[in-house]
Amino acid sequence: MEGKKHLQSINIFMIIAIFLFLHFAGFSDAVEKASVGSKQGKWELLLNNTGVVAMHVALTHQNTVIMFDQTGEGQSGYRLRHRFNGTRCRATRNDLEDWSCYAHSMEYDILGNKVRPLRLDTDPWCSSGTFLSNGTLLQAGGYGRGSRRIRYFKTRDNGNCDWKQSKNLLSSDRWYASSQLLPENDRAIVVGGRRVFSYEFVPKLHSNDKSFDLPFLHQTYDRNAGGNNLYPFLHLSSNGDLFIFANRDSILFNYRRNMVVKKFPRIPGDGSRNYPSSGSSVILPLDHRNRFQKVEVMVCGGAAAGADRAAEQRRFLTGLSSCGRMVITGNTHKWKMENMPGPRLLNDMLILSTGHVLIINGARRGCSGWNNAAGPSLQPYLYNPKKTLGRRFSVLRSTKIARMYHSSALVLPDGRILVAGGNPYRRYTFRNVTYPTELRLQAFSPQYMDMQFNNWRPHNVSILSNDDNMYGVKYGKEFTVQFRLRRKPTSNMVEFSAYAPPFTTHSISMNQRMLRLRCTKLSTANGWTSAVLEAPPSPNVAPSGYYLLTVVNNGIPSISQWVRFTHA
């Protein structure tokens, strides 16, 4: 009898254990399927008309998005009352055709879902951008009179702000150049440009500061294919050196000494990855568990060899399906190749707070340029870097709007993906073309935003600086994050990410960066959870500026809050 009771107790215990295991395993599996499952996520239309084509976009720490196209587009959807020189725009024929009487930049208010027109003095078409440590957007280069211009957009709490143009000029024309914020002196490096094989630093310390020749850009230039090394991919390594990828080759560059430190192996396969072939690249999340010392880059998509010439004859060659990953730190460097679910170019790559990489927008055939691509890529891909090879990619829910040349995408603080732009042609063209100019604004919500996961989602996130520093959190110092959870957290389920939002254009997300921060203490009292976090150790790991901090509980992220990492 006692034996039967003992056996029954064991059976009951086993049933409870199995139930609990299946419950939590089932939830984990549900999160996994929600995050990476086929045909998941939700699309919504935010605005029918942004007024301008969002070929350049950037998220500010005031929760607005700056978007702009090119002044040469002519008549945008928004007329200005005054030109940038102060003269009034009137209803005359000349003024109706004058580009300076139209807005070619907008500030989008995320919460209010509305746009405010901004004024541009010179043409920023195919330019680059970087956020400085105080949140000011530094914007460099462009087309024509704008190719050597430096512009600033500084946000204010009252929202009454506009573009300002520096009196200093770039040393060289910078059309299709890339920018990267540097660890020291709150400056950026600007690399390359059409038929420009050099780099320089901004802001200018002196008006006569010069540019520096970079032989690597000469070596990677393909004169028969529009360059194929324009908009080079730039990533800051954790020791402060600069990773530069152009065409199919890459180097580690010490810009302080103007010296190539390493030359990496060529990425396998034919075709090219940079403009006008227009693949994309990210630096995978850096992690406190290895002291942020392992730095791995990823390059996906691009155009087939000869795609530029073929597009001129209205033949659109199938793009590249391959992705390459390579660790750029340490002493062993080898590209590890894998394939996306399909060919893709003109694609944006964004790091989500979960650490997954979203590949969105683009086309399956052709290359960049006016009407040079065909076959829109309507389905986003989600990539899980931690899964085994062959199981990392999944296909998400399709959009109905083609996002081709000059489209863009950004991660918003609430977790949605803002998607905009496409096909400006020489002017806004809405009829009698295969892919009309696209002014609609969309948001894509990954499945982890579904209400079914609200019990696991961290709420009411707030950030407290432990040393009362009004300027932000100092490097290496501890700070506290408070939040609410409907379920008691465990330390191995809760993670904390800090994300530097990029300046995005032409499939390049400049300065995009994510860090997994160290949590030294996790406690719960009166319904609140407090986590003591450690700021990044140095500006090499995280250049000074504003980052989106997100609490991720078992794969479900909170709404992100802004934190500033600083020397001061």
XYZ file of C-alpha atoms in Angstrom:
568
model
C 0.000 0.000 0.000
C 2.778 2.396 0.990
C 4.558 1.452 -2.239
C 1.468 2.342 -4.298
C 1.151 5.713 -2.511
C 4.826 6.356 -3.100
C 4.448 5.427 -6.774
C 1.384 7.681 -7.091
C 3.339 10.554 -5.545
C 6.137 10.016 -8.017
C 3.666 9.903 -10.904
C 1.967 13.115 -9.723
C 5.363 14.791 -9.339
C 6.372 13.654 -12.825
C 3.109 14.886 -14.339
C 3.567 18.312 -12.697
C 7.193 18.437 -13.835
C 6.252 17.484 -17.389
C 3.453 20.058 -17.375
C 5.786 22.795 -16.189
C 8.428 21.767 -18.699
C 5.963 21.755 -21.562
C 4.470 25.032 -20.399
C 7.771 26.911 -20.404
C 9.202 25.008 -23.355
C 5.961 25.662 -25.180
C 6.213 29.370 -24.401
C 9.828 29.474 -25.482
C 8.877 27.632 -28.661
C 5.995 30.057 -29.180
C 8.338 33.010 -28.837
C 10.755 31.361 -31.242
C 8.021 30.767 -33.775
C 6.707 34.272 -33.252
C 10.130 35.757 -33.738
C 11.278 33.703 -36.664
C 8.277 31.795 -37.899
C 7.303 31.807 -41.554
C 4.868 34.508 -42.697
C 4.698 36.219 -39.291
C 4.383 39.869 -38.345
C 1.931 42.581 -39.316
C 1.979 45.489 -41.766
C 0.117 48.786 -41.320
C -0.162 51.901 -43.448
C 0.742 55.022 -41.457
C 0.517 57.790 -44.056
C -0.567 57.911 -47.675
C 1.817 60.754 -48.480
C 5.051 61.774 -46.737
C 5.501 64.610 -49.224
C 9.070 63.606 -50.060
C 10.707 60.315 -50.976
C 12.409 58.945 -47.864
C 15.695 58.018 -49.526
C 17.626 59.205 -46.412
C 16.214 58.590 -42.910
C 17.416 58.913 -39.310
C 15.761 58.472 -35.897
C 16.419 61.284 -33.392
C 16.475 60.977 -29.596
C 13.368 63.213 -29.538
C 11.431 60.324 -31.144
C 11.138 61.935 -34.539
C 12.415 60.685 -37.890
C 14.243 62.973 -40.297
C 13.671 62.032 -43.933
C 14.777 63.734 -47.136
C 15.355 63.171 -50.829
C 17.028 65.497 -53.348
C 16.342 69.095 -54.239
C 16.552 68.191 -57.933
C 13.290 66.282 -57.638
C 11.447 69.536 -58.330
C 7.916 69.914 -56.995
C 7.433 67.864 -53.835
C 4.153 67.442 -51.973
C 4.822 70.486 -49.755
C 5.226 74.099 -50.893
C 7.218 76.514 -48.736
C 6.203 80.099 -48.073
C 9.789 81.321 -48.310
C 12.987 80.185 -49.987
C 16.058 79.513 -47.854
C 17.299 83.030 -48.722
C 14.173 84.554 -47.188
C 12.378 85.711 -50.361
C 8.705 84.841 -50.632
C 7.456 82.045 -52.895
C 4.540 83.260 -54.967
C 2.002 81.637 -57.267
C 3.908 82.629 -60.417
C 4.949 80.095 -63.024
C 8.626 80.453 -62.160
C 8.038 79.994 -58.453
C 5.794 76.994 -59.034
C 8.699 75.344 -60.868
C 11.435 76.521 -58.481
C 12.754 73.649 -56.304
C 13.655 76.052 -53.489
C 9.941 76.811 -53.026
C 9.323 73.173 -52.065
C 10.286 71.127 -49.030
C 12.589 68.208 -49.731
C 12.987 67.177 -46.120
C 10.437 66.226 -43.466
C 10.415 65.592 -39.740
C 8.047 62.755 -38.884
C 6.502 62.777 -35.401
C 6.178 59.108 -34.437
C 3.609 59.601 -31.668
C 1.497 62.126 -33.580
C 1.900 60.286 -36.916
C 2.362 63.557 -38.801
C 5.070 65.321 -40.778
C 6.550 68.808 -40.620
C 8.297 70.271 -43.692
C 11.944 71.322 -43.422
C 14.087 73.510 -45.673
C 17.277 72.373 -47.404
C 19.734 74.873 -48.842
C 21.750 72.526 -51.074
C 21.234 69.111 -52.614
C 21.916 66.187 -50.184
C 21.228 63.474 -52.780
C 23.288 60.330 -52.048
C 24.976 61.808 -48.985
C 26.048 60.331 -45.634
C 25.129 60.983 -42.012
C 26.271 60.536 -38.418
C 24.841 61.461 -35.028
C 27.212 63.392 -32.762
C 27.265 62.760 -29.011
C 24.705 65.498 -28.249
C 22.189 64.015 -30.692
C 22.902 66.451 -33.528
C 22.703 64.848 -36.968
C 25.821 65.696 -38.968
C 25.121 65.294 -42.662
C 27.885 65.405 -45.279
C 28.079 65.668 -49.048
C 25.542 65.256 -51.802
C 25.186 66.250 -55.408
C 26.259 69.303 -57.413
C 26.535 72.339 -55.154
C 25.814 70.038 -52.231
C 28.736 67.653 -52.799
C 31.086 69.479 -50.404
C 28.491 70.778 -47.965
C 28.234 69.963 -44.258
C 24.756 70.250 -42.706
C 23.478 69.945 -39.145
C 20.083 69.104 -37.703
C 19.854 69.715 -33.975
C 16.614 68.657 -32.332
C 14.950 70.779 -29.659
C 12.259 69.993 -27.098
C 9.886 72.533 -28.649
C 10.207 70.901 -32.071
C 10.998 74.222 -33.747
C 14.211 73.266 -35.529
C 15.494 73.128 -39.088
C 18.597 72.340 -41.115
C 21.660 74.548 -40.648
C 24.502 74.619 -43.150
C 28.127 74.968 -42.045
C 30.347 77.672 -43.494
C 33.139 75.103 -43.708
C 33.302 72.824 -46.727
C 34.423 69.252 -47.196
C 37.878 68.947 -48.735
C 36.607 66.721 -51.563
C 33.305 66.065 -53.344
C 31.443 63.407 -51.360
C 28.736 61.839 -53.529
C 27.971 58.204 -52.473
C 30.365 58.375 -49.498
C 29.936 56.682 -46.089
C 30.359 58.096 -42.571
C 31.337 56.540 -39.244
C 31.388 58.190 -35.805
C 34.825 57.874 -34.191
C 35.673 57.236 -30.526
C 37.597 60.471 -29.987
C 36.885 64.192 -30.305
C 33.221 63.721 -31.298
C 34.186 63.525 -34.968
C 33.281 61.341 -37.921
C 35.296 59.949 -40.786
C 33.839 60.285 -44.298
C 35.118 57.693 -46.764
C 34.939 57.545 -50.566
C 32.546 58.966 -53.117
C 32.077 58.816 -56.872
C 35.542 58.999 -58.446
C 36.940 60.079 -55.066
C 39.468 57.718 -53.450
C 40.120 59.403 -50.129
C 38.781 60.064 -46.636
C 38.522 63.078 -44.341
C 37.268 64.074 -40.908
C 34.285 66.206 -39.871
C 33.517 68.528 -38.172
C 36.489 70.460 -39.510
C 38.932 71.630 -36.835
C 40.446 74.068 -39.344
C 39.030 75.370 -42.610
C 42.106 74.113 -44.503
C 41.932 70.520 -43.193
C 42.636 68.177 -46.080
C 41.570 64.740 -47.245
C 43.831 61.685 -47.266
C 44.337 59.259 -50.136
C 43.183 55.691 -49.525
C 44.780 53.257 -52.024
C 42.270 50.555 -51.056
C 39.539 52.535 -52.848
C 41.647 52.719 -56.021
C 42.184 48.942 -55.851
C 38.497 48.087 -55.450
C 37.143 50.491 -58.081
C 35.431 48.837 -61.068
C 35.354 51.443 -63.825
C 33.170 49.222 -66.041
C 30.399 48.808 -63.468
C 29.779 52.242 -61.995
C 32.447 51.775 -59.334
C 30.994 48.924 -57.251
C 32.877 50.334 -54.254
C 30.678 53.364 -53.578
C 29.013 53.680 -50.181
C 31.651 51.365 -48.618
C 30.575 49.456 -45.502
C 32.202 50.920 -42.378
C 32.248 49.290 -38.934
C 34.182 50.402 -35.859
C 36.083 47.528 -34.239
C 36.375 47.297 -30.448
C 40.002 48.491 -30.500
C 39.099 51.688 -32.367
C 40.303 50.578 -35.814
C 37.968 50.869 -38.785
C 36.704 47.923 -40.850
C 36.189 48.989 -44.477
C 34.481 46.736 -47.040
C 34.335 47.759 -50.707
C 33.260 45.684 -53.733
C 34.388 42.231 -52.509
C 37.417 43.103 -50.384
C 37.945 44.449 -46.886
C 40.643 45.867 -44.637
C 41.158 46.893 -41.025
C 42.343 50.489 -41.099
C 44.099 52.555 -38.441
C 42.919 56.043 -39.426
C 45.052 57.660 -36.698
C 48.211 56.476 -38.455
C 46.782 56.285 -41.989
C 47.804 52.637 -42.125
C 46.211 49.356 -43.193
C 46.507 46.977 -40.223
C 45.029 43.889 -41.889
C 43.850 42.795 -45.289
C 41.063 40.241 -44.995
C 40.258 37.422 -47.426
C 38.006 38.283 -50.354
C 34.392 37.289 -49.801
C 33.695 34.162 -51.935
C 31.533 34.251 -55.049
C 31.083 36.473 -58.061
C 29.286 39.796 -58.170
C 29.696 42.792 -55.910
C 28.245 43.995 -52.626
C 28.568 47.788 -52.784
C 26.831 50.479 -54.824
C 25.551 50.145 -57.500
C 25.361 46.432 -56.693
C 23.903 47.442 -53.322
C 24.017 44.616 -50.848
C 24.059 45.485 -47.162
C 26.031 44.853 -43.986
C 25.800 44.856 -40.181
C 28.159 44.372 -37.295
C 26.562 41.630 -35.173
C 25.700 42.482 -31.536
C 28.689 42.964 -29.240
C 28.499 41.101 -25.926
C 29.712 41.871 -22.404
C 30.389 38.149 -21.865
C 33.544 38.413 -23.974
C 34.164 42.027 -22.871
C 32.906 43.211 -26.267
C 36.130 41.937 -27.815
C 34.642 39.560 -30.394
C 33.615 41.632 -33.412
C 31.853 39.873 -36.270
C 30.532 41.473 -39.452
C 27.908 40.172 -41.846
C 27.402 41.054 -45.519
C 24.292 39.965 -47.441
C 23.059 40.283 -50.997
C 24.278 42.349 -53.915
C 24.229 42.218 -57.702
C 25.583 39.692 -60.199
C 28.703 40.454 -62.196
C 27.758 42.570 -65.209
C 24.393 43.641 -63.743
C 25.072 47.341 -64.309
C 25.771 46.973 -68.044
C 22.915 44.500 -68.484
C 20.431 46.888 -66.846
C 21.309 49.535 -69.407
C 19.996 47.087 -72.036
C 16.882 46.374 -69.909
C 18.135 42.947 -68.892
C 17.929 42.369 -65.151
C 20.310 39.707 -63.857
C 19.409 37.682 -60.783
C 20.966 39.130 -57.639
C 23.079 37.372 -55.029
C 21.534 35.074 -52.430
C 24.675 34.618 -50.377
C 25.661 36.087 -47.019
C 29.083 36.028 -45.432
C 30.048 36.261 -41.754
C 33.584 36.931 -40.565
C 35.170 37.642 -37.185
C 37.481 40.629 -37.679
C 39.173 40.409 -34.261
C 41.764 37.794 -33.270
C 44.153 36.183 -35.711
C 41.970 33.828 -37.764
C 39.768 35.349 -40.446
C 37.563 33.353 -42.788
C 34.247 34.125 -44.433
C 31.532 31.651 -43.411
C 28.992 31.590 -46.217
C 25.272 30.766 -46.213
C 22.284 31.536 -48.414
C 19.221 33.670 -47.844
C 15.819 32.230 -48.863
C 16.168 34.099 -52.164
C 18.292 36.602 -54.135
C 18.255 40.174 -52.850
C 19.749 43.582 -53.501
C 18.778 47.144 -52.496
C 18.041 45.543 -49.113
C 18.248 47.092 -45.649
C 19.671 45.119 -42.714
C 18.505 46.121 -39.229
C 19.423 44.700 -35.817
C 16.368 44.036 -33.655
C 16.427 44.253 -29.859
C 16.268 40.444 -29.742
C 19.660 40.312 -31.480
C 18.109 38.986 -34.680
C 18.793 40.694 -38.008
C 15.904 41.823 -40.196
C 16.499 41.986 -43.961
C 13.816 44.094 -45.599
C 13.057 46.036 -48.828
C 14.823 45.583 -52.152
C 14.630 43.619 -55.382
C 15.549 40.202 -56.734
C 17.140 41.291 -60.023
C 19.197 44.100 -61.499
C 21.189 46.755 -59.629
C 20.870 50.262 -58.224
C 20.043 53.232 -60.416
C 17.093 54.790 -62.143
C 14.756 51.938 -63.104
C 17.633 49.433 -63.037
C 15.987 46.746 -60.899
C 13.032 44.381 -61.247
C 11.172 41.850 -59.142
C 10.467 43.492 -55.772
C 11.429 41.563 -52.617
C 8.157 41.816 -50.718
C 8.897 39.342 -47.917
C 11.251 40.336 -45.095
C 13.790 37.762 -43.927
C 14.659 37.230 -40.288
C 18.086 35.930 -39.343
C 18.956 34.350 -35.995
C 22.774 34.458 -35.627
C 22.787 31.915 -32.793
C 21.019 29.087 -34.622
C 22.857 26.357 -36.476
C 23.783 26.795 -40.116
C 20.824 26.057 -42.381
C 18.229 27.042 -39.733
C 19.026 30.718 -39.288
C 16.740 32.269 -41.911
C 12.968 32.479 -41.971
C 10.480 34.318 -44.185
C 8.065 36.841 -42.674
C 4.763 38.301 -43.812
C 4.764 39.938 -47.226
C 3.987 43.578 -47.963
C 2.021 44.703 -51.014
C 4.152 47.797 -51.654
C 7.320 47.515 -53.715
C 10.301 49.142 -51.973
C 13.012 49.318 -54.585
C 15.685 51.915 -55.344
C 15.907 54.714 -52.744
C 13.759 52.931 -50.167
C 14.675 52.878 -46.475
C 13.881 51.333 -43.096
C 14.468 52.093 -39.399
C 13.832 50.438 -36.030
C 11.507 52.586 -33.879
C 11.606 52.799 -30.056
C 8.344 50.843 -29.737
C 9.819 47.911 -31.706
C 8.117 48.531 -35.040
C 10.051 48.903 -38.291
C 9.418 52.126 -40.201
C 9.479 51.495 -43.972
C 9.399 54.257 -46.567
C 10.543 55.543 -49.940
C 11.203 54.056 -53.331
C 11.558 54.974 -57.006
C 11.869 58.763 -57.221
C 13.077 58.659 -60.852
C 14.246 62.053 -62.147
C 11.026 63.575 -60.839
C 8.154 62.213 -58.812
C 6.527 59.826 -61.268
C 3.230 58.147 -60.413
C 1.919 56.918 -63.776
C 2.995 54.864 -66.781
C 5.973 53.261 -65.011
C 6.388 49.760 -63.612
C 7.275 50.974 -60.121
C 5.783 54.424 -59.386
C 7.368 56.882 -56.967
C 6.419 55.695 -53.490
C 5.343 58.234 -50.857
C 3.391 55.897 -48.573
C 4.723 55.293 -45.075
C 4.405 51.845 -43.481
C 5.243 50.109 -40.233
C 6.081 46.426 -39.898
C 5.427 44.904 -36.477
C 7.400 41.733 -35.694
C 5.354 39.010 -34.077
C 6.924 39.628 -30.648
C 4.764 42.768 -30.470
C 1.533 40.748 -30.385
C -0.708 41.259 -27.347
C -0.487 37.551 -26.550
C 3.013 38.211 -25.169
C 2.096 41.157 -22.947
C 2.342 39.039 -19.805
C 6.021 38.580 -20.602
C 6.719 42.085 -21.887
C 8.585 44.475 -19.555
C 6.521 47.637 -18.932
C 7.138 51.129 -17.533
C 10.871 51.080 -18.198
C 12.807 53.971 -16.658
C 16.540 54.675 -16.434
C 18.273 56.109 -13.367
C 21.856 57.339 -13.353
C 23.511 56.223 -10.104
C 25.952 59.178 -10.004
C 23.418 61.938 -10.832
C 25.257 62.833 -14.023
C 23.042 65.264 -15.936
C 24.866 64.503 -19.182
C 24.313 60.745 -19.187
C 26.057 57.616 -17.966
C 29.850 57.563 -17.845
C 31.788 54.698 -19.409
C 32.240 51.734 -17.086
C 29.848 53.141 -14.458
C 26.772 51.414 -13.107
C 23.244 52.672 -13.657
C 19.823 51.340 -12.705
C 16.907 50.332 -14.895
C 13.476 49.864 -13.319
C 10.553 48.095 -14.951
C 7.441 46.069 -14.231
C 6.832 42.432 -15.098
C 3.615 40.494 -14.687
C 5.695 37.402 -14.002
C 8.638 37.199 -11.648
C 11.830 37.449 -13.722
C 14.839 35.160 -13.612
C 18.323 36.470 -14.338
C 18.895 34.039 -17.215
C 15.691 35.165 -18.994
C 16.163 38.947 -18.892
C 18.663 40.677 -21.168
C 19.498 44.326 -21.763
C 20.472 45.773 -25.117
C 21.786 49.210 -26.085
C 21.255 50.148 -29.720
C 22.736 53.018 -31.733
C 20.145 53.857 -34.428
C 21.647 54.379 -37.874
C 21.527 56.944 -40.614
C 20.046 54.865 -43.422
C 20.285 55.370 -47.171
C 20.982 53.236 -50.253
C 20.932 49.961 -48.235
C 23.581 51.303 -45.848
C 22.753 51.653 -42.136
C 25.657 53.856 -41.067
C 26.782 53.668 -37.405
C 24.241 50.964 -36.498
C 25.479 49.131 -33.418
C 24.077 46.929 -30.652
C 25.574 45.902 -27.325
C 24.447 43.310 -24.784
C 25.054 44.976 -21.411
C 26.140 43.303 -18.185
C 23.596 43.109 -15.362
C 25.306 42.987 -11.956
C 22.167 42.800 -9.829
C 18.489 41.955 -10.370
C 15.918 42.438 -7.583
C 12.137 42.715 -7.205
C 10.128 44.718 -4.657
C 6.600 46.175 -4.590
C 5.890 45.035 -8.127
C 9.009 46.713 -9.550
C 12.093 44.999 -10.881
C 15.397 46.836 -10.568
C 18.447 45.919 -12.618
C 21.878 47.382 -12.044
C 23.651 47.589 -15.396
C 27.213 48.359 -16.353
C 27.809 50.939 -19.079
C 30.167 50.030 -21.952
C 33.840 50.279 -20.949
C 35.033 52.779 -23.571
C 34.054 54.814 -26.640
C 35.868 52.232 -28.796
C 33.117 49.821 -27.839
C 30.325 52.412 -27.958
C 31.069 55.891 -29.347
C 29.569 58.687 -27.230
C 25.948 59.462 -27.898
C 22.335 58.384 -27.492
C 21.366 54.707 -27.480
C 18.030 52.918 -27.250
C 18.011 50.722 -24.152
C 15.645 47.746 -24.271
C 14.714 45.176 -21.639
C 14.182 41.795 -23.310
C 12.372 39.144 -21.233
C 12.585 35.658 -22.719
C 12.644 37.070 -26.248
C 9.934 39.703 -25.681
C 11.232 43.311 -25.769
C 9.997 46.366 -23.909
C 9.450 49.769 -25.421
C 12.943 51.234 -25.624
C 14.137 54.255 -23.656
C 16.976 56.626 -24.505
C 20.251 56.544 -22.596
C 23.349 58.583 -23.309
C 26.868 57.184 -22.848
C 29.434 59.888 -22.310
C 32.913 60.839 -21.065
C 31.618 63.701 -18.918
